[in-house]
CSV table of C-alpha atoms in Angstrom, one decimal:
chain,number,residue,atom,x,y,z
A,1,MET,CA,-5.6,-188.8,-81.4
A,2,VAL,CA,-7.6,-186.0,-79.9
A,3,SER,CA,-4.9,-183.4,-79.7
A,4,ASN,CA,-6.9,-181.2,-82.1
A,5,GLU,CA,-9.7,-181.2,-79.6
A,6,SER,CA,-9.1,-178.1,-77.5
A,7,LYS,CA,-10.8,-175.2,-75.8
A,8,GLU,CA,-9.3,-171.9,-74.8
A,9,ARG,CA,-8.2,-173.2,-71.4
A,10,ILE,CA,-7.6,-176.9,-71.9
A,11,ARG,CA,-6.7,-179.6,-74.4
A,12,LEU,CA,-7.0,-183.4,-74.5
A,13,ASP,CA,-4.0,-185.3,-75.7
A,14,PHE,CA,-2.1,-188.6,-75.4
A,15,LEU,CA,-0.9,-189.3,-71.8
A,16,PRO,CA,2.6,-190.8,-72.0
A,17,VAL,CA,3.9,-193.1,-69.3
A,18,SER,CA,6.7,-190.6,-68.8
A,19,LEU,CA,4.2,-188.3,-67.1
A,20,ALA,CA,3.5,-190.9,-64.4
A,21,PRO,CA,5.0,-188.7,-61.7
A,22,GLN,CA,2.5,-185.9,-62.5
A,23,GLU,CA,-0.4,-188.4,-62.7
A,24,TYR,CA,0.7,-190.0,-59.4
A,25,ALA,CA,0.7,-186.5,-57.8
A,26,ILE,CA,-2.9,-186.0,-58.8
A,27,PHE,CA,-4.3,-189.5,-58.1
A,28,LYS,CA,-2.6,-190.3,-54.9
A,29,ASN,CA,-5.0,-187.8,-53.3
A,30,PRO,CA,-7.7,-189.8,-51.3
A,31,ASN,CA,-10.1,-186.9,-51.8
A,32,LEU,CA,-10.1,-187.6,-55.5
A,33,SER,CA,-9.9,-191.4,-55.4
A,34,ARG,CA,-13.0,-191.6,-53.2
A,35,PHE,CA,-14.9,-190.8,-56.4
A,36,THR,CA,-13.1,-193.3,-58.6
A,37,LYS,CA,-13.4,-197.1,-59.1
A,38,HIS,CA,-9.9,-197.5,-57.9
A,39,GLY,CA,-8.2,-196.4,-54.7
A,40,PRO,CA,-5.6,-193.7,-54.5
A,41,PHE,CA,-2.4,-194.5,-56.4
A,42,THR,CA,0.1,-195.9,-54.0
A,43,ASP,CA,3.4,-195.6,-55.9
A,44,LEU,CA,4.9,-194.6,-59.2
A,45,LYS,CA,5.1,-198.2,-60.6
A,46,THR,CA,1.4,-198.7,-60.1
A,47,THR,CA,0.7,-195.4,-61.8
A,48,GLN,CA,2.9,-196.3,-64.8
A,49,ALA,CA,1.0,-199.6,-65.1
A,50,PHE,CA,-2.3,-197.8,-64.9
A,51,ILE,CA,-1.4,-195.4,-67.7
A,52,ALA,CA,0.0,-198.2,-69.9
A,53,ARG,CA,-3.1,-200.3,-69.4
A,54,HIS,CA,-5.4,-197.5,-70.2
A,55,ASN,CA,-3.4,-196.4,-73.2
A,56,GLN,CA,-3.7,-200.0,-74.5
A,57,SER,CA,-7.5,-199.9,-74.1
A,58,GLY,CA,-7.6,-196.7,-76.2
A,59,ASN,CA,-9.3,-193.3,-76.1
A,60,PHE,CA,-7.5,-192.4,-72.8
A,61,PHE,CA,-6.2,-188.9,-72.6
A,62,GLY,CA,-4.5,-186.4,-70.4
A,63,ILE,CA,-6.3,-183.2,-69.6
A,64,TYR,CA,-3.8,-180.4,-70.0
A,65,LEU,CA,-3.9,-176.7,-69.4
A,66,GLN,CA,-2.8,-174.8,-72.5
A,67,ASN,CA,0.5,-174.2,-70.8
A,68,GLY,CA,1.1,-178.0,-70.9
A,69,GLU,CA,0.4,-178.7,-67.2
A,70,LEU,CA,-1.3,-182.1,-66.7
A,71,ILE,CA,-4.4,-181.6,-64.5
A,72,GLY,CA,-6.3,-184.9,-64.9
A,73,ASN,CA,-7.3,-187.6,-67.3
A,74,CYS,CA,-10.4,-188.8,-69.1
A,75,GLN,CA,-11.4,-191.8,-71.2
A,76,LEU,CA,-14.1,-192.8,-73.7
A,77,VAL,CA,-14.9,-196.5,-73.7
A,78,VAL,CA,-16.5,-197.2,-77.1
A,79,ASN,CA,-18.9,-200.0,-78.2
A,80,GLN,CA,-18.6,-199.6,-81.9
A,81,ASN,CA,-21.3,-202.1,-82.7
A,82,ALA,CA,-23.9,-200.3,-80.6
A,83,LYS,CA,-22.5,-196.8,-81.4
A,84,THR,CA,-22.4,-196.1,-77.7
A,85,GLY,CA,-19.7,-194.9,-75.3
A,86,GLU,CA,-19.0,-194.4,-71.6
A,87,VAL,CA,-17.1,-191.5,-70.3
A,88,ALA,CA,-14.8,-191.2,-67.2
A,89,TYR,CA,-12.8,-188.2,-66.0
A,90,GLY,CA,-10.8,-187.1,-63.1
A,91,ILE,CA,-9.4,-183.6,-62.3
A,92,ALA,CA,-6.8,-182.6,-59.7
A,93,GLU,CA,-8.4,-181.4,-56.6
A,94,GLU,CA,-6.9,-177.9,-56.8
A,95,TYR,CA,-8.8,-177.4,-60.1
A,96,TRP,CA,-12.2,-178.6,-58.8
A,97,GLY,CA,-15.1,-176.1,-59.3
A,98,MET,CA,-13.3,-174.2,-62.1
A,99,GLY,CA,-15.2,-175.7,-65.1
A,100,TYR,CA,-12.4,-177.9,-66.3
A,101,GLY,CA,-14.4,-181.1,-66.0
A,102,THR,CA,-17.2,-179.6,-67.9
A,103,GLU,CA,-14.9,-178.5,-70.7
A,104,ALA,CA,-13.0,-181.9,-70.8
A,105,LEU,CA,-16.3,-183.7,-71.2
A,106,GLN,CA,-17.4,-181.4,-74.0
A,107,LEU,CA,-14.2,-182.2,-75.8
A,108,LEU,CA,-14.6,-185.9,-75.2
A,109,LEU,CA,-18.2,-185.9,-76.5
A,110,ALA,CA,-17.1,-184.0,-79.7
A,111,TYR,CA,-14.3,-186.5,-80.2
A,112,GLY,CA,-16.7,-189.5,-79.8
A,113,LYS,CA,-19.2,-188.1,-82.1
A,114,ARG,CA,-16.7,-187.1,-84.8
A,115,THR,CA,-14.4,-190.2,-84.6
A,116,TYR,CA,-16.9,-193.0,-83.9
A,117,ALA,CA,-20.3,-191.5,-84.9
A,118,LEU,CA,-21.6,-192.4,-81.5
A,119,LYS,CA,-25.3,-192.1,-80.9
A,120,GLN,CA,-25.4,-192.4,-77.1
A,121,ILE,CA,-23.0,-191.7,-74.2
A,122,ILE,CA,-23.3,-193.0,-70.7
A,123,GLY,CA,-21.8,-191.4,-67.6
A,124,VAL,CA,-21.7,-193.1,-64.3
A,125,CYS,CA,-20.7,-191.6,-61.0
A,126,ALA,CA,-20.9,-192.3,-57.3
A,127,ALA,CA,-24.1,-190.9,-55.7
A,128,MET,CA,-22.0,-188.9,-53.3
A,129,ASN,CA,-20.1,-187.2,-56.2
A,130,VAL,CA,-22.5,-184.2,-56.6
A,131,ALA,CA,-19.9,-182.2,-58.6
A,132,SER,CA,-19.6,-185.0,-61.3
A,133,GLN,CA,-23.4,-185.2,-61.5
A,134,LYS,CA,-23.5,-181.5,-62.2
A,135,VAL,CA,-20.7,-181.8,-64.9
A,136,LEU,CA,-22.8,-184.5,-66.6
A,137,GLN,CA,-26.0,-182.5,-66.4
A,138,LYS,CA,-24.3,-179.3,-67.7
A,139,ASN,CA,-23.3,-181.4,-70.8
A,140,GLY,CA,-26.9,-182.4,-71.5
A,141,PHE,CA,-26.9,-185.8,-69.8
A,142,HIS,CA,-30.1,-186.9,-68.1
A,143,TYR,CA,-30.6,-189.2,-65.1
A,144,VAL,CA,-31.4,-192.8,-65.9
A,145,ARG,CA,-31.2,-194.8,-62.6
A,146,VAL,CA,-29.4,-195.4,-59.3
A,147,GLU,CA,-27.8,-198.8,-58.7
A,148,LYS,CA,-27.6,-199.5,-55.0
A,149,ASN,CA,-24.4,-200.9,-53.6
A,150,ALA,CA,-23.0,-201.2,-57.1
A,151,LEU,CA,-19.4,-200.4,-56.3
A,152,GLN,CA,-17.5,-202.3,-53.6
A,153,LYS,CA,-14.3,-200.5,-52.5
A,154,PHE,CA,-12.4,-201.0,-49.3
A,155,ASP,CA,-15.3,-203.0,-47.8
A,156,VAL,CA,-17.7,-200.2,-48.4
A,157,ALA,CA,-20.6,-200.4,-50.9
A,158,TYR,CA,-21.4,-197.2,-52.9
A,159,ASP,CA,-24.4,-196.4,-54.9
A,160,LEU,CA,-23.8,-195.4,-58.6
A,161,ILE,CA,-25.9,-193.0,-60.6
A,162,TYR,CA,-26.3,-193.6,-64.3
A,163,PHE,CA,-26.8,-190.8,-66.8
A,164,GLU,CA,-27.1,-190.8,-70.6
A,165,LYS,CA,-27.0,-188.4,-73.5
A,166,THR,CA,-28.2,-189.0,-77.0
A,167,LEU,CA,-26.0,-187.4,-79.6
A,168,SER,CA,-27.7,-185.7,-82.6
A,169,ASN,CA,-26.4,-186.0,-86.1
């Protein structure tokens, strides 16, 4: 568990299915889901299934303010054989531009390095998601490539930008 990974303003911790109403309130927002691989959450049951599925896959965390308020989620998908990982994160729109994504990614990177001794982390975002590109770059990721029309969603093809970061010992 990553609950000991915290900063002054936020912490990463287990996201229980019981917080599905809060998660739904965040991810039903079409402004947020336009940057994710999935569409906006449509109901509470779908949100519960999303949380349960991601909790099973592991390394899925809620992003909480220190007062306990859920403001987003993040995940580290690990390939233990290759010592690599891929990060994903989403923050409630009312908290955009406040540095929470940058802090959450810092915590996720520290967790991956400490827990799995990862050597390299990949970050992928939609080309139109300039804010996410900045979060990755602030955390030391560098541009690798653009994959044209890589994400098909609602009959629209989106370009994806790949970034990577090598973790030192």
